[in-house]
GROMACS .gro file of C-alpha atoms in nm:
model
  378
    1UNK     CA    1   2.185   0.461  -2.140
    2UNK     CA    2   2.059   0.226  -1.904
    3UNK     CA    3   1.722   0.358  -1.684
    4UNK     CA    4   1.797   0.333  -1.331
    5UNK     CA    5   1.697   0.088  -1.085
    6UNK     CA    6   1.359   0.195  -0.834
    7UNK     CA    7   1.655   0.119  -0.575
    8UNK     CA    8   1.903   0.374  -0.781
    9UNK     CA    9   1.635   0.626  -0.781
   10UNK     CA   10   1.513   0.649  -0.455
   11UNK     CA   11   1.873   0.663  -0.348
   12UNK     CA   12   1.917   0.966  -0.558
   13UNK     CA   13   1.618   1.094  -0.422
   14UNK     CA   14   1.813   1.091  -0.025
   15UNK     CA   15   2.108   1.178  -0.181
   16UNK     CA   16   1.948   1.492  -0.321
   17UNK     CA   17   1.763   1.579   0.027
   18UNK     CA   18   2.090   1.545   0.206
   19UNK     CA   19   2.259   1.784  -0.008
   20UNK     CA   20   1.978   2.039  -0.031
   21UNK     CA   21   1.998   2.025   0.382
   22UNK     CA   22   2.396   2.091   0.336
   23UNK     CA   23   2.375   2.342   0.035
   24UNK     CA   24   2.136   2.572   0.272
   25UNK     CA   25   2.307   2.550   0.569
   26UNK     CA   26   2.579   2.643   0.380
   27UNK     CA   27   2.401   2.977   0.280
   28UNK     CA   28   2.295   3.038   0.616
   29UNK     CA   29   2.665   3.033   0.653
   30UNK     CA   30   2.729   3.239   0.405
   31UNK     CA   31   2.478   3.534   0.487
   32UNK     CA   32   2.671   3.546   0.844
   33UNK     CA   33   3.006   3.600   0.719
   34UNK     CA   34   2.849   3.816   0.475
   35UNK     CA   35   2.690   4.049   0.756
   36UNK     CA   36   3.029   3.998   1.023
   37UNK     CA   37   3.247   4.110   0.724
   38UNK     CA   38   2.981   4.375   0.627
   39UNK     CA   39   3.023   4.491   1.036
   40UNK     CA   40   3.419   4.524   0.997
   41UNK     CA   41   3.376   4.714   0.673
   42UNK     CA   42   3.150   4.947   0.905
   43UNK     CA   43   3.385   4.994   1.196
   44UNK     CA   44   3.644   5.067   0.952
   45UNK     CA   45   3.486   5.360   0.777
   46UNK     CA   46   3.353   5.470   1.092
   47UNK     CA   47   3.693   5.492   1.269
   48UNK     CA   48   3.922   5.569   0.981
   49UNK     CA   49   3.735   5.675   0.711
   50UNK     CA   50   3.851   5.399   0.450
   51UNK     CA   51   3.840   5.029   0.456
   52UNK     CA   52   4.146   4.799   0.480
   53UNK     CA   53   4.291   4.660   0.155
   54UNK     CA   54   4.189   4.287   0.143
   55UNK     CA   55   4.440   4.061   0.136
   56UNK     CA   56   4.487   3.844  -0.168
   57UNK     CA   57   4.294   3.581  -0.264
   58UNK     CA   58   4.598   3.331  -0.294
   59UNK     CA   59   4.715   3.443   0.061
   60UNK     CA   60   4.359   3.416   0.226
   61UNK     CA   61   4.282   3.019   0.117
   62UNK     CA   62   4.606   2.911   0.198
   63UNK     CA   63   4.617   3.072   0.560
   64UNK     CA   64   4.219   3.023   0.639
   65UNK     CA   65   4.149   2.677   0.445
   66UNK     CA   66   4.264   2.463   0.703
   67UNK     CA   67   4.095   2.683   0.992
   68UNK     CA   68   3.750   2.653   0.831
   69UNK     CA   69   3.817   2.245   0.777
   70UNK     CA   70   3.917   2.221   1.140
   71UNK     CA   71   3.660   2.433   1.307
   72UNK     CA   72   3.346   2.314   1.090
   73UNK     CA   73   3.153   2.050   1.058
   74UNK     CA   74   3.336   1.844   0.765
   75UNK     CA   75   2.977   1.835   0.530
   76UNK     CA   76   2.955   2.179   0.552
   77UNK     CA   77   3.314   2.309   0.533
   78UNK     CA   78   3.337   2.066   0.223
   79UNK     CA   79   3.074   2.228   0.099
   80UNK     CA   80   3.182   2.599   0.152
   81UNK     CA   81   3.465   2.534  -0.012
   82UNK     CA   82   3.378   2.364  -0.306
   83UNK     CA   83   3.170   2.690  -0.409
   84UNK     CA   84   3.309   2.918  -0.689
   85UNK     CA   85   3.342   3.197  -0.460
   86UNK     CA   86   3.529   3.034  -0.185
   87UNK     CA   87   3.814   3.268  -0.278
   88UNK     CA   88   3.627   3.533  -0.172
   89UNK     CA   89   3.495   3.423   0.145
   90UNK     CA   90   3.866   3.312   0.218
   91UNK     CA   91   3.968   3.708   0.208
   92UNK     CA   92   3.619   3.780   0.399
   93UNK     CA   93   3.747   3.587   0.641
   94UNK     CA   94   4.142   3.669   0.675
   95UNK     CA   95   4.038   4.020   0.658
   96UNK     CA   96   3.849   3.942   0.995
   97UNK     CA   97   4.122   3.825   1.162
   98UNK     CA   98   4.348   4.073   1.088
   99UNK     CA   99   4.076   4.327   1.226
  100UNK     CA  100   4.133   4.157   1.583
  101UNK     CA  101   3.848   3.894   1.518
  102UNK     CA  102   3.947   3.556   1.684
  103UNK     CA  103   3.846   3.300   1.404
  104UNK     CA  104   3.839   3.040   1.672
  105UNK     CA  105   3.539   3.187   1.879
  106UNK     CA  106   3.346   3.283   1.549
  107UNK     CA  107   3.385   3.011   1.343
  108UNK     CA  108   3.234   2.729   1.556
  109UNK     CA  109   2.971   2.985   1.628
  110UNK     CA  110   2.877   2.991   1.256
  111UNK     CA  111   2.895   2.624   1.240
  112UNK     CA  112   2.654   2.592   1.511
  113UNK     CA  113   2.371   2.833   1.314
  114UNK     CA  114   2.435   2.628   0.979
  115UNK     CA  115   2.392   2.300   1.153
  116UNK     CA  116   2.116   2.424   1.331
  117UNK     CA  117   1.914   2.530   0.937
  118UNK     CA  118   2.050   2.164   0.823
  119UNK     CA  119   1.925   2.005   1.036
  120UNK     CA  120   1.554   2.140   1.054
  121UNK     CA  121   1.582   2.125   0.654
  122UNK     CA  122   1.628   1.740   0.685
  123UNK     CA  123   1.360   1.732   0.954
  124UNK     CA  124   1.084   1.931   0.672
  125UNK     CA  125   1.179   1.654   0.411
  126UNK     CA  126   1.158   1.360   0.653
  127UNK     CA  127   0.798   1.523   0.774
  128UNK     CA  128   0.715   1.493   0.399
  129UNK     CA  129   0.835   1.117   0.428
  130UNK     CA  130   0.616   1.065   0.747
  131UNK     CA  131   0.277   1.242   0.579
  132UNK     CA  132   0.296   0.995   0.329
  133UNK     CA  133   0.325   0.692   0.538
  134UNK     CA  134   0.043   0.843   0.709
  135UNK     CA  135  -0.176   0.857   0.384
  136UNK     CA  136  -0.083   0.495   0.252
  137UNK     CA  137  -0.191   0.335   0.617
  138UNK     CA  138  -0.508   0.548   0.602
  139UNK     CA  139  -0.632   0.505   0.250
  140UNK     CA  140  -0.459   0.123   0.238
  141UNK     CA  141  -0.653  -0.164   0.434
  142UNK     CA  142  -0.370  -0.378   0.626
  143UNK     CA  143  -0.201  -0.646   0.379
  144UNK     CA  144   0.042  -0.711   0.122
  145UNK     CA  145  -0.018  -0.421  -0.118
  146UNK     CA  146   0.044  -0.173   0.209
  147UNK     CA  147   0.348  -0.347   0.371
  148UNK     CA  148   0.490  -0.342  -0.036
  149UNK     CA  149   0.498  -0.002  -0.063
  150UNK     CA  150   0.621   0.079   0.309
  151UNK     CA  151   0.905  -0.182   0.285
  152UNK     CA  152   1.015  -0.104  -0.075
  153UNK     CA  153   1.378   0.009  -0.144
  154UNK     CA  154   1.202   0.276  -0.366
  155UNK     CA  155   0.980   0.432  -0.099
  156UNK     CA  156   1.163   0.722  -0.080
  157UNK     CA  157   1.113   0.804  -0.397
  158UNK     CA  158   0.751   0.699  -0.416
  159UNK     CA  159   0.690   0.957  -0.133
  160UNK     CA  160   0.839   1.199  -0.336
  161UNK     CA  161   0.664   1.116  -0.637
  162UNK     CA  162   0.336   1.178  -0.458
  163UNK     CA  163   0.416   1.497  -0.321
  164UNK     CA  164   0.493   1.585  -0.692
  165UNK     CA  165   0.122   1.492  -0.784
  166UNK     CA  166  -0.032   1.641  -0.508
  167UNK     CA  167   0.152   1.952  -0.616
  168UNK     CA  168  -0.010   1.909  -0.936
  169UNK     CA  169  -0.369   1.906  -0.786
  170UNK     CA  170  -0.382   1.539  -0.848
  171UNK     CA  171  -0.573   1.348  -0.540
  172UNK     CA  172  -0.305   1.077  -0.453
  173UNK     CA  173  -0.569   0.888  -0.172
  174UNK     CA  174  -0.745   0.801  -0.478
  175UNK     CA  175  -0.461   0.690  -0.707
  176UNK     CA  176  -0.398   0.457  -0.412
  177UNK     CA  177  -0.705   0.333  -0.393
  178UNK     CA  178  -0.800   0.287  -0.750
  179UNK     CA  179  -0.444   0.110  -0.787
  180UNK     CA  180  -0.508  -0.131  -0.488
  181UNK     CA  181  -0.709  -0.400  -0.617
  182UNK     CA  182  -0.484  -0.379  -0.919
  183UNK     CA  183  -0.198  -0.438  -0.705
  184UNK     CA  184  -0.332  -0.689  -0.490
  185UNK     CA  185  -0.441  -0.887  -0.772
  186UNK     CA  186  -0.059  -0.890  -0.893
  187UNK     CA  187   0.062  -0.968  -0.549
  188UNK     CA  188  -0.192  -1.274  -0.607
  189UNK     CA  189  -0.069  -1.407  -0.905
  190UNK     CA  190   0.273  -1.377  -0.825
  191UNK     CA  191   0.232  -1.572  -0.483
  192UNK     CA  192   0.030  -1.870  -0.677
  193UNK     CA  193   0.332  -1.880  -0.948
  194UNK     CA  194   0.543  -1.921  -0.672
  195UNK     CA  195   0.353  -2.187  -0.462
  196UNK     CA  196   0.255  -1.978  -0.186
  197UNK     CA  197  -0.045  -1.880  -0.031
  198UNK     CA  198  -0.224  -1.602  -0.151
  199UNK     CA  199  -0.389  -1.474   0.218
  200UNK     CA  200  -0.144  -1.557   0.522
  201UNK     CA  201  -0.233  -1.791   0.801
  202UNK     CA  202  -0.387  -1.621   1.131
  203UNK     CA  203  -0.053  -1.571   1.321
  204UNK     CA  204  -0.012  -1.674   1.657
  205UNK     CA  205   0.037  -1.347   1.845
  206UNK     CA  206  -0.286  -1.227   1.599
  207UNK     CA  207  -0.506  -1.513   1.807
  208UNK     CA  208  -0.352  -1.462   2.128
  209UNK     CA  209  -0.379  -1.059   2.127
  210UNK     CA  210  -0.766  -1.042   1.976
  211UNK     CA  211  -0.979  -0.901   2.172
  212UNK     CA  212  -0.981  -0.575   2.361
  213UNK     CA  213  -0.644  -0.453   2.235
  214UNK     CA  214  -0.672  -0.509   1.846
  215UNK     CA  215  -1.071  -0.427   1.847
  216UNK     CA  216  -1.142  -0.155   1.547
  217UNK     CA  217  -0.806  -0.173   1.414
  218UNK     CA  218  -0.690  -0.255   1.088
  219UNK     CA  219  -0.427  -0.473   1.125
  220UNK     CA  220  -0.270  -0.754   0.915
  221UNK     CA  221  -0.324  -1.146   0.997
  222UNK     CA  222   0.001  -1.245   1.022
  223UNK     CA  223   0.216  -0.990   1.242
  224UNK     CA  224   0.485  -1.122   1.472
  225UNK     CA  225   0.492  -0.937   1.810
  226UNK     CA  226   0.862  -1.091   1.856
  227UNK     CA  227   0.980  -0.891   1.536
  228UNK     CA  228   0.909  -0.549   1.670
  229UNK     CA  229   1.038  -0.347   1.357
  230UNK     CA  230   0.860  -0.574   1.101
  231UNK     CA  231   0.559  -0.568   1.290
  232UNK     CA  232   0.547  -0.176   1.265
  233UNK     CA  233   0.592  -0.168   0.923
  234UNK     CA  234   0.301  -0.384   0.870
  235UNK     CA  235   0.081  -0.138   1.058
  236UNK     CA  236   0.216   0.133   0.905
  237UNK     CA  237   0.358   0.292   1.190
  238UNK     CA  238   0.728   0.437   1.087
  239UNK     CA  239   1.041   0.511   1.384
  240UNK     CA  240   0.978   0.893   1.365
  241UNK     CA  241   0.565   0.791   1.510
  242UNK     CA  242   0.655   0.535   1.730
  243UNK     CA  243   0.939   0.743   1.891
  244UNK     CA  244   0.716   1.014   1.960
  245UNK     CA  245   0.428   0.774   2.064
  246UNK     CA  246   0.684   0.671   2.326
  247UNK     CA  247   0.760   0.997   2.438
  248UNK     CA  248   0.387   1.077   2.502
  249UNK     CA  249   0.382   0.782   2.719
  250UNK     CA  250   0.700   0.907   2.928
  251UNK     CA  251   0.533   1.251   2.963
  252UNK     CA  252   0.197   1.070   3.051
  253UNK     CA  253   0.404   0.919   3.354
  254UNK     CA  254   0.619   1.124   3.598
  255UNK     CA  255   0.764   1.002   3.834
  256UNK     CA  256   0.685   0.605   3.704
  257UNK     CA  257   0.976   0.658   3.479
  258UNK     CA  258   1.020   0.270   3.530
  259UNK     CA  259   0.684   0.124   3.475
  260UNK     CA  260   0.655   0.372   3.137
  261UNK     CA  261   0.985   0.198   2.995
  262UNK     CA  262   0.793  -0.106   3.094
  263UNK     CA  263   0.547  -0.042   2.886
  264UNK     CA  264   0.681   0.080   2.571
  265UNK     CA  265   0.964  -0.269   2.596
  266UNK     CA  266   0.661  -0.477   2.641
  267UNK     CA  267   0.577  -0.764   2.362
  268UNK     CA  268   0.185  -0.571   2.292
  269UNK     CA  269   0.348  -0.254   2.191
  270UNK     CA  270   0.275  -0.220   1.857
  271UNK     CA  271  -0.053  -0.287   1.904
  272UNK     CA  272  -0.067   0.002   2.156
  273UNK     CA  273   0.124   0.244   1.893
  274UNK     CA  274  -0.126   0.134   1.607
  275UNK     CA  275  -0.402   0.231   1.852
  276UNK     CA  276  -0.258   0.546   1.887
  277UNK     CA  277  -0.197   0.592   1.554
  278UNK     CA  278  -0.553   0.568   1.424
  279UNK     CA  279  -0.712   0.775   1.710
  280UNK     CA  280  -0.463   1.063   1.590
  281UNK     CA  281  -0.624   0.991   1.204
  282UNK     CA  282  -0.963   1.036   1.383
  283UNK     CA  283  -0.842   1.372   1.537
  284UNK     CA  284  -0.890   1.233   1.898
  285UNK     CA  285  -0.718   1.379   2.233
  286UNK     CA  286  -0.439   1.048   2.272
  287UNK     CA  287  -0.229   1.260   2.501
  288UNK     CA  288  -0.498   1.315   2.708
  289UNK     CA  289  -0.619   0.970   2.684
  290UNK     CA  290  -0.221   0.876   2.801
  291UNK     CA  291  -0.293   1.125   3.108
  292UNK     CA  292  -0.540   0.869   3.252
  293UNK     CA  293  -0.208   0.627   3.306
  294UNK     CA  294  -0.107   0.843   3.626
  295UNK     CA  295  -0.508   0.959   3.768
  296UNK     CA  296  -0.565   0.563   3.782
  297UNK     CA  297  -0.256   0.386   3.915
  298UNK     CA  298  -0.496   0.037   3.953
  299UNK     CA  299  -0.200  -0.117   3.755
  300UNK     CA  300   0.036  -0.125   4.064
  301UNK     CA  301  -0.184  -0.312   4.247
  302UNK     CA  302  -0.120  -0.682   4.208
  303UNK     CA  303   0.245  -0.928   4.161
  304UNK     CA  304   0.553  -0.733   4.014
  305UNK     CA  305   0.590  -1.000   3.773
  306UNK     CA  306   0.246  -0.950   3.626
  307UNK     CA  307   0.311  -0.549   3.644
  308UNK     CA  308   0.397  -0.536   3.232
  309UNK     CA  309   0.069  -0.691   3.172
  310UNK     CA  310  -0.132  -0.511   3.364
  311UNK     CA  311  -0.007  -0.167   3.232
  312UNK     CA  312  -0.059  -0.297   2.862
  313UNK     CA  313  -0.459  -0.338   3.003
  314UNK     CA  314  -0.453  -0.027   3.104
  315UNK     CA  315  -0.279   0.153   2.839
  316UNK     CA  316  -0.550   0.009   2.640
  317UNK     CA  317  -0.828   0.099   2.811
  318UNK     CA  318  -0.686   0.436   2.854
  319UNK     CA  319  -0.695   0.478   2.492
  320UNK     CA  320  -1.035   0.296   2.427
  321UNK     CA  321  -1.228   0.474   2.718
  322UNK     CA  322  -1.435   0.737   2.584
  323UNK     CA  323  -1.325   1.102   2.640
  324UNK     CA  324  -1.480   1.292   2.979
  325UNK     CA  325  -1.494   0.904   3.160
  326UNK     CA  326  -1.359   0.928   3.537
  327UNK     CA  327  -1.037   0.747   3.550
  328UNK     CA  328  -1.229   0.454   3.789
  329UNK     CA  329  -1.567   0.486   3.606
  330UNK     CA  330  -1.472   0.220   3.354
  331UNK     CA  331  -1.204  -0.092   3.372
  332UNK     CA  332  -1.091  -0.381   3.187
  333UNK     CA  333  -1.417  -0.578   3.080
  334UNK     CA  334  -1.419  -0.911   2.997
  335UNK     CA  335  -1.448  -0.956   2.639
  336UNK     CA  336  -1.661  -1.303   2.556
  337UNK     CA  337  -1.559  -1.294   2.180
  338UNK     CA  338  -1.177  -1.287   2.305
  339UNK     CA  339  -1.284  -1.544   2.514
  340UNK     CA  340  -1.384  -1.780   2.312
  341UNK     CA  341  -1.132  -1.703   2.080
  342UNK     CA  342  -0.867  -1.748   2.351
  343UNK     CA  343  -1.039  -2.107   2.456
  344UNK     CA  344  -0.843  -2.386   2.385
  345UNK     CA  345  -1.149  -2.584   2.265
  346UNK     CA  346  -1.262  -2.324   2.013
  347UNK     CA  347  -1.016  -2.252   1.728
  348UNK     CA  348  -0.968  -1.832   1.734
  349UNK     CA  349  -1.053  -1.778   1.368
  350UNK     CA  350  -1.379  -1.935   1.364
  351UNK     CA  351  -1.453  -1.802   1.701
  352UNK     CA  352  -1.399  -1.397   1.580
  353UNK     CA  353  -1.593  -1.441   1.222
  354UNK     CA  354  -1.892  -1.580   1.494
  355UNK     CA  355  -1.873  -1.300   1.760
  356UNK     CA  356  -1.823  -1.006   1.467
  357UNK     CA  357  -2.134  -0.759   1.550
  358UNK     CA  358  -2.132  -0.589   1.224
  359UNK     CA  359  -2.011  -0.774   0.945
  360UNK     CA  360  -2.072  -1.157   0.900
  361UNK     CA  361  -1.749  -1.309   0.829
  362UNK     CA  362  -1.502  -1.023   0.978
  363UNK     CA  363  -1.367  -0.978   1.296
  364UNK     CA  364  -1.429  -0.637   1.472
  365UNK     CA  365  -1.041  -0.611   1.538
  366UNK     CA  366  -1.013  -0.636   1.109
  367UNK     CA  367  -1.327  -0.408   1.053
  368UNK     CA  368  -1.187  -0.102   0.858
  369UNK     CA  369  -1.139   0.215   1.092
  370UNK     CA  370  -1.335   0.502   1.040
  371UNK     CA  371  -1.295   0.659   0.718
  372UNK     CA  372  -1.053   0.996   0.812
  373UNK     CA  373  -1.209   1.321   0.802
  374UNK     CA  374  -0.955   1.519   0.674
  375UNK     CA  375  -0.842   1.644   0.384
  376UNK     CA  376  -0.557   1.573   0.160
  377UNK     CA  377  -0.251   1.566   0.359
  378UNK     CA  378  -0.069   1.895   0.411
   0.00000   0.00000   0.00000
C-alpha cells in the first residue's frame, strides 16, 4: 500500500472537516424533523386520541425525495439522504404533509438552521487553523523555516497534527523551536546544493520601508510589497487576520469610508497588518489605537495625491503611539537611522546594522518582538 503524499493527507484532513461541518448540520436537521413530527404525533392524540398510520416507506421516498433535493441545500440533502434511516425520515416527513403541513414553508426553514450549525462548525475548525498560524509566527523568527511551514501543501494537516499534541499535553511552541535550527540548517544545505543563496538579498521595498513602519517587527529581508498575498504569508499574517484587521480599520473610520479603503489598498499594508498583528500577541488595545485615525484627521491636510501616504504615517503612528497619548501630543518624527538608510549615498544595510541601539549587527525593525506572555494557545 503506498503511504500517502503530505499533499494527500492534508487534503484528507479538509476533506474530513468539510464533512464533519455537513454530517452535523445534518443532525441539527434531523433533531427538527424529529421534534415537528414529534408535534404532529401530539396534536393527533390530543384531538383524536390515536395517531395516523404512517404511510409506507416506499410511498414516502418516492413522493418526498425530490422535495427535500429541491428545497435544500444540495450538501446537505445529499447527505440526509444517504443515511440508513432516510426511509424513515421520508414517512416523518409525508406524514407532515398529509397533516396540513406545507413542506415548502418548512423545509427551507430547516435548511436555513442546518446551514446556519455548518457553517459555524467550519468556522471552529478554521479558528483552529488560524491559532496555529498564530503560534508558528510567534514562536518562529521571520525566514525560510516559517514561510515553509505556512506555504506548505500539508499545512492543514500540520495544524491538525499540533492540535493532536497539544491535546496530549505536549508543548508544541517548544517542538517548534527545538526543530528550528534543525530545519533551517536543512533549508541551508539544500539551497547550497542547489546554487542558491543561503540568506536572501535585502529587498527593495525592505530598504525603502525601514524605518518608522517596520521598527520592532520581525519581518523577513526579502518581502515584495507588490505581491500582497506572498508578502502576508511571509509575516505570518493569514486572509481570516488580515480581513478582520481591515474591518477594524473601516470601523476606526466613519464617515471616511473612502480614505479607509485607501488605506487598506495602499502598497505599506502589510506592514501595517504585521504591526497589528504583534501588538494583538502583546495583548495591546489595536482597536483603540485605530480610534486615533478619526480624533486626529492631520492626514487630510495636504495634496490629494499624497493623501495614501500620509494615512499610512498615520496609521503607523497610531499604532506605535503609546496608549493614554492625546491624538496631537505626538506626530510623525523624523527617524535619522531611516534616514540614512533612505540616503542615496549610504547603502541601507550598512546604514541599519550602524544605527541598531541594542544589538550590534541587527536592525531594530529585525530585533525579535517581545517574547508573548501567554500561554499555550487555546
Amino acid at each position: 500500500m503506498t503511504t500517502p503524499t503530505p499533499e494527500e493527507r492534508a487534503g484528507e484532513a479538509f476533506a474530513e472537516s468539510a464533512a464533519e461541518a455537513v454530517q452535523t448540520a445534518v443532525m441539527a436537521a434531523r433533531l427538527v424533523m424529529a421534534i415537528a413530527d414529534a408535534a404532529r404525533r401530539h396534536q393527533q392524540r390530543k384531538q383524536k386520541g390515536k395517531e395516523d398510520d404512517p404511510p409506507t416507506a416506499e410511498e414516502a421516498v418516492n413522493e418526498v425525495g425530490k422535495d427535500v433535493q429541491r428545497l435544500l441545500p444540495s450538501d446537505i440533502s445529499t447527505a440526509l439522504m444517504e443515511e440508513a434511516d432516510w426511509p424513515q425520515l421520508a414517512q416523518q416527513l409525508l406524514a407532515l404533509r398529509k397533516a396540513g403541513v406545507d413542506l415548502d414553508q418548512v423545509l427551507p426553514r430547516v435548511g436555513e438552521i442546518a446551514v446556519n450549525v455548518r457553517d459555524q462548525v467550519a468556522a471552529k475548525a478554521s479558528e483552529t487553523t488560524d491559532q496555529w498560524v498564530r503560534t508558528v509566527r510567534e514562536t518562529l523568527p521571520a525566514g525560510p523555516v516559517r514561510e515553509a511551514i505556512l506555504t506548505s501543501p500539508a499545512w492543514p494537516e500540520m495544524a491538525a497534527t499540533m492540535a493532536r499534541l497539544e491535546e496530549k499535553g505536549v508543548n508544541v511552541r517548544e517542538v517548534l523551536a527545538t526543530a528550528h535550527n534543525e530545519v533551517l540548517a536543512v533549508d541551508q544545505a539544500v539551497a547550497k546544493k542547489l546554487g542558491a543563496a543561503a540568506e536572501p538579498a535585502m529587498s527593495r521595498d525592505a530598504q525603502l520601508s525601514y524605518g518608522p513602519l517596520t521598527t520592532g517587527l520581525d519581518l523577513p529581508r526579502d518581502y515584495d510589497l507588490s505581491d500582497r498575498e506572498q508578502t502576508l504569508t511571509k509575516l505570518a499574517i493569514d486572509p481570516q487576520e488580515n480581513q478582520r484587521y481591515i474591518r477594524w480599520v473601516r470601523e476606526a473610520m466613519p464617515g471616511h469610508e473612502r480614505e479607509a479603503d485607501l488605506l487598506v489598498a495602499s502598497r505599506q499594508w502589510p506592514l501595517l497588518a504585521s504591526r497589528m498583528a504583534q501588538m494583538e500577541t502583546e495583548g495591546k488595545p489595536v482597536r483603540e489605537h485605530l480610534a486615533r485615525l478619526a480624533k486626529d484627521t492631520s492626514w487630510q491636510e495636504g495634496p490629494d495625491a499624497q493623501l495614501g501616504t500620509r494615512l499610512v504615517q498615520s496609521a503607523s503612528e497610531a499604532l506605535r503611539r503609546p496608549a493614554g497619548d492625546g491624538p496631537g501630543e505626538s506626530r510623525v518624527k523624523v527617524n535619522t537611522a531611516a534616514a540614512r538608510a533612505t540616503s542615496p549615498s549610504v547603502d541601507p544595510t550598512k546604514a541599519a546594522k550602524a544605527a541598531a541601539p541594542a544589538e550590534a549587527g541587527v536592525a531594530p525593525h529585525r530585533q525579535p518582538a517581545p517574547a508573548p506572555t501567554r500561554g499555550k494557545s487555546k
